[in-house]
Short mmCIF file of C-alpha atoms in Angstrom, two decimals:
data_model
loop_
_atom_site.label_atom_id
_atom_site.label_comp_id
_atom_site.label_asym_id
_atom_site.label_seq_id
_atom_site.Cartn_x
_atom_site.Cartn_y
_atom_site.Cartn_z
CA MET A 1 8.63 8.48 -39.96
CA VAL A 2 11.68 6.81 -37.74
CA GLU A 3 10.87 2.83 -37.63
CA LYS A 4 10.81 2.64 -33.63
CA GLU A 5 12.91 -0.51 -32.31
CA ILE A 6 10.59 -2.47 -29.44
CA THR A 7 11.88 -5.22 -27.47
CA GLU A 8 9.09 -7.01 -25.56
CA VAL A 9 10.27 -7.89 -21.44
CA THR A 10 7.37 -9.72 -20.26
CA ARG A 11 3.92 -11.00 -21.21
CA VAL A 12 3.18 -11.83 -17.24
CA LEU A 13 2.82 -9.34 -13.68
CA PRO A 14 5.91 -11.36 -11.76
CA GLY A 15 4.53 -12.51 -8.05
CA ASN A 16 2.27 -15.11 -9.27
CA VAL A 17 3.30 -18.14 -11.42
CA GLU A 18 -0.05 -19.53 -11.69
CA ASP A 19 -2.10 -16.40 -12.81
CA ASN A 20 -2.51 -16.91 -16.33
CA HIS A 21 -4.75 -14.09 -17.02
CA SER A 22 -3.70 -11.87 -20.13
CA ARG A 23 -3.50 -8.96 -18.13
CA TYR A 24 0.13 -7.55 -18.33
CA LEU A 25 3.05 -7.01 -20.79
CA GLU A 26 6.44 -5.05 -20.46
CA ALA A 27 7.68 -3.93 -23.39
CA ILE A 28 10.88 -1.63 -24.73
CA ILE A 29 10.36 1.01 -27.06
CA ASP A 30 13.40 2.82 -27.85
CA ASP A 31 14.50 3.86 -24.31
CA THR A 32 11.12 3.68 -22.51
CA LEU A 33 9.60 0.81 -20.85
CA ILE A 34 5.86 1.24 -21.55
CA CYS A 35 4.09 -1.09 -19.46
CA CYS A 36 0.61 -1.92 -20.28
CA LEU A 37 -2.12 -3.49 -18.06
CA TYR A 38 -6.08 -4.67 -17.78
CA LEU A 39 -6.51 -4.33 -14.12
CA PRO A 40 -8.97 -6.36 -12.87
CA ASN A 41 -12.21 -5.70 -12.26
CA GLY A 42 -12.96 -7.04 -8.77
CA ASN A 43 -16.52 -7.12 -8.77
CA PRO A 44 -19.00 -7.90 -6.90
CA TYR A 45 -17.56 -6.71 -3.74
CA PRO A 46 -16.98 -8.20 -1.49
CA GLY A 47 -16.35 -11.63 -2.82
CA PRO A 48 -13.45 -13.23 -4.27
CA LYS A 49 -13.02 -11.06 -7.61
CA PHE A 50 -12.45 -8.58 -5.37
CA ASP A 51 -10.09 -10.19 -3.32
CA TYR A 52 -8.53 -11.29 -6.50
CA LYS A 53 -8.33 -7.50 -7.61
CA MET A 54 -6.63 -6.45 -4.60
CA ALA A 55 -3.42 -8.95 -4.71
CA TRP A 56 -3.06 -8.16 -8.44
CA ILE A 57 -2.56 -4.75 -7.28
CA LYS A 58 0.02 -5.68 -4.40
CA ARG A 59 2.05 -7.66 -7.34
CA PHE A 60 1.77 -4.49 -9.46
CA LYS A 61 2.85 -2.08 -7.01
CA LYS A 62 5.98 -4.22 -6.09
CA ARG A 63 6.75 -4.60 -10.01
CA ALA A 64 5.87 -0.50 -10.28
CA ALA A 65 8.06 -0.13 -7.15
CA GLN A 66 11.15 -1.77 -8.66
CA LEU A 67 10.91 0.21 -12.26
CA ILE A 68 11.12 3.61 -9.13
CA LYS A 69 13.93 1.79 -8.19
CA MET A 70 15.65 1.07 -11.86
CA ASP A 71 15.53 4.99 -12.43
CA ILE A 72 14.30 4.36 -16.08
CA PRO A 73 11.90 6.03 -17.78
CA ALA A 74 8.90 4.05 -17.71
CA ILE A 75 5.17 4.96 -18.32
CA LEU A 76 2.11 2.36 -16.84
CA ILE A 77 -1.13 2.68 -19.39
CA GLY A 78 -4.21 0.87 -19.46
CA ASP A 79 -7.45 0.48 -18.08
CA PHE A 80 -7.06 0.37 -14.24
CA ASN A 81 -10.18 -0.05 -12.98
CA ILE A 82 -9.78 2.26 -10.34
CA ILE A 83 -12.02 5.14 -9.98
CA PRO A 84 -9.15 7.73 -8.03
CA THR A 85 -11.18 10.00 -6.42
CA GLU A 86 -14.56 11.57 -6.22
CA LEU A 87 -13.65 13.98 -9.27
CA ASP A 88 -13.26 10.98 -11.42
CA VAL A 89 -16.98 9.63 -11.12
CA TYR A 90 -20.17 11.15 -12.09
CA LYS A 91 -22.56 10.92 -8.28
CA PRO A 92 -19.48 8.79 -6.01
CA GLN A 93 -22.39 7.90 -3.25
CA LYS A 94 -23.59 5.63 -6.05
CA TRP A 95 -20.48 3.69 -6.33
CA GLU A 96 -19.51 3.57 -3.05
CA ASN A 97 -19.66 -0.60 -2.98
CA ASN A 98 -18.23 -1.15 -6.28
CA ALA A 99 -15.21 -2.66 -6.62
CA LEU A 100 -13.88 0.24 -8.88
CA TYR A 101 -14.49 2.94 -6.32
CA ARG A 102 -13.80 1.09 -2.67
CA MET A 103 -11.76 2.84 -0.20
CA GLU A 104 -9.01 -0.25 -0.35
CA ALA A 105 -8.48 0.14 -3.82
CA ARG A 106 -8.38 4.25 -4.58
CA LYS A 107 -5.72 3.88 -0.94
CA GLU A 108 -3.64 1.78 -3.35
CA PHE A 109 -3.71 3.55 -6.32
CA LYS A 110 -3.07 6.59 -4.08
CA SER A 111 0.36 4.42 -2.73
CA LEU A 112 1.44 4.18 -6.96
CA LEU A 113 1.20 7.69 -6.97
CA LYS A 114 3.50 7.75 -4.04
CA GLN A 115 6.29 5.82 -4.73
CA GLY A 116 6.90 8.60 -7.85
CA TRP A 117 4.41 8.00 -10.55
CA THR A 118 2.52 11.12 -11.90
CA ASP A 119 -0.81 11.08 -12.41
CA SER A 120 -0.59 12.47 -16.27
CA VAL A 121 -3.64 13.51 -17.15
CA ARG A 122 -4.75 14.73 -13.24
CA ARG A 123 -1.27 16.31 -14.04
CA LEU A 124 -2.96 18.21 -17.46
CA PHE A 125 -6.19 18.86 -15.94
CA PRO A 126 -5.72 19.44 -11.84
CA ASP A 127 -9.21 20.25 -10.77
CA GLN A 128 -11.69 19.08 -14.12
CA ALA A 129 -13.97 16.20 -13.91
CA VAL A 130 -12.62 14.30 -17.13
CA TYR A 131 -13.99 10.66 -17.94
CA THR A 132 -12.68 7.97 -19.93
CA PHE A 133 -15.55 5.59 -19.34
CA TRP A 134 -19.34 5.82 -19.96
CA ASP A 135 -21.46 2.70 -19.27
CA TYR A 136 -23.70 2.15 -22.42
CA LEU A 137 -27.12 1.90 -20.10
CA TRP A 138 -29.28 4.72 -19.39
CA ASN A 139 -27.80 7.23 -21.81
CA ALA A 140 -24.24 7.42 -19.51
CA TYR A 141 -22.60 9.16 -22.59
CA GLY A 142 -25.50 11.62 -23.35
CA ARG A 143 -25.67 12.91 -19.87
CA ASN A 144 -21.65 12.47 -19.38
CA ALA A 145 -22.53 10.20 -16.00
CA GLY A 146 -18.71 9.15 -16.55
CA LEU A 147 -15.95 7.19 -14.60
CA ARG A 148 -12.16 8.04 -14.89
CA LEU A 149 -10.62 4.09 -14.99
CA ASP A 150 -8.20 4.38 -17.32
CA HIS A 151 -4.26 6.18 -16.51
CA ILE A 152 -1.13 6.62 -18.09
CA LEU A 153 1.30 7.07 -15.16
CA LEU A 154 4.85 8.18 -15.97
CA SER A 155 7.80 7.29 -13.80
CA PRO A 156 10.61 10.30 -12.34
CA LYS A 157 12.86 9.59 -15.20
CA ILE A 158 10.13 10.74 -17.87
CA ALA A 159 7.09 12.91 -15.96
CA PRO A 160 9.00 16.03 -16.84
CA ARG A 161 8.79 15.62 -20.75
CA LEU A 162 4.77 15.60 -20.21
CA ILE A 163 3.65 18.72 -22.64
CA GLU A 164 0.08 17.77 -23.32
CA GLY A 165 -2.57 15.19 -23.65
CA GLY A 166 -6.42 14.75 -23.50
CA ILE A 167 -9.09 11.78 -23.74
CA ASP A 168 -10.75 11.62 -26.79
CA ARG A 169 -14.39 11.96 -25.57
CA HIS A 170 -15.57 12.16 -29.00
CA VAL A 171 -14.67 8.42 -30.03
CA ARG A 172 -17.34 7.08 -27.25
CA GLY A 173 -19.86 8.46 -29.24
CA TRP A 174 -19.15 6.65 -32.36
CA GLN A 175 -21.86 4.14 -33.39
CA LYS A 176 -19.89 0.71 -32.30
CA SER A 177 -17.65 2.17 -30.08
CA SER A 178 -15.96 0.83 -27.08
CA ASP A 179 -17.10 2.23 -23.22
CA HIS A 180 -13.75 3.68 -22.92
CA ALA A 181 -12.48 6.30 -24.65
CA PRO A 182 -9.33 6.86 -25.96
CA VAL A 183 -6.11 8.50 -23.41
CA TRP A 184 -3.08 9.86 -24.85
CA ILE A 185 -0.39 12.27 -24.02
CA ARG A 186 2.45 13.84 -26.04
CA LEU A 187 6.33 13.99 -24.29
CA LYS A 188 8.81 16.43 -25.37
CA ALA A 189 11.53 14.34 -27.22
CA LYS A 190 14.85 13.78 -25.43
#
């Protein structure tokens, strides 16, 4: 196995020096910039947590736009805490006033894609209801009453290299597992 060179770039999302939440990390692995994030949940809506979420997204979008302008291979990966479309949620009508599915958050996600980012899971599964999260309550996993909250977005410089990916749904069924399932992709070698 070949050892990869890793260079940490930052542990802070630019734009608010007072924000000390551990939500963002950038590292260069070989020649690819990986941005790992945990976007704020934002619940309950409305309220200060939702306001923080929306302000964080605006800062994140600004950084994402800078990365697009740099024209580098970059990947945005993590728990975005955003359900992008009706296809990404079991019973969408139940989620309309939840910060994860609020129109404002979905609009911002769509705006990210308009910058040039590719939603890798949606590219690979364009018409399928695929989920990455199942609540612990009400047998959500057993009923497949899930949400797609975890995303891997690819910059235009790396998106053409996407060859496969998936969601390891079965991991969610393990004893004492996370309520999220691993999401993964594979890229063609350069």
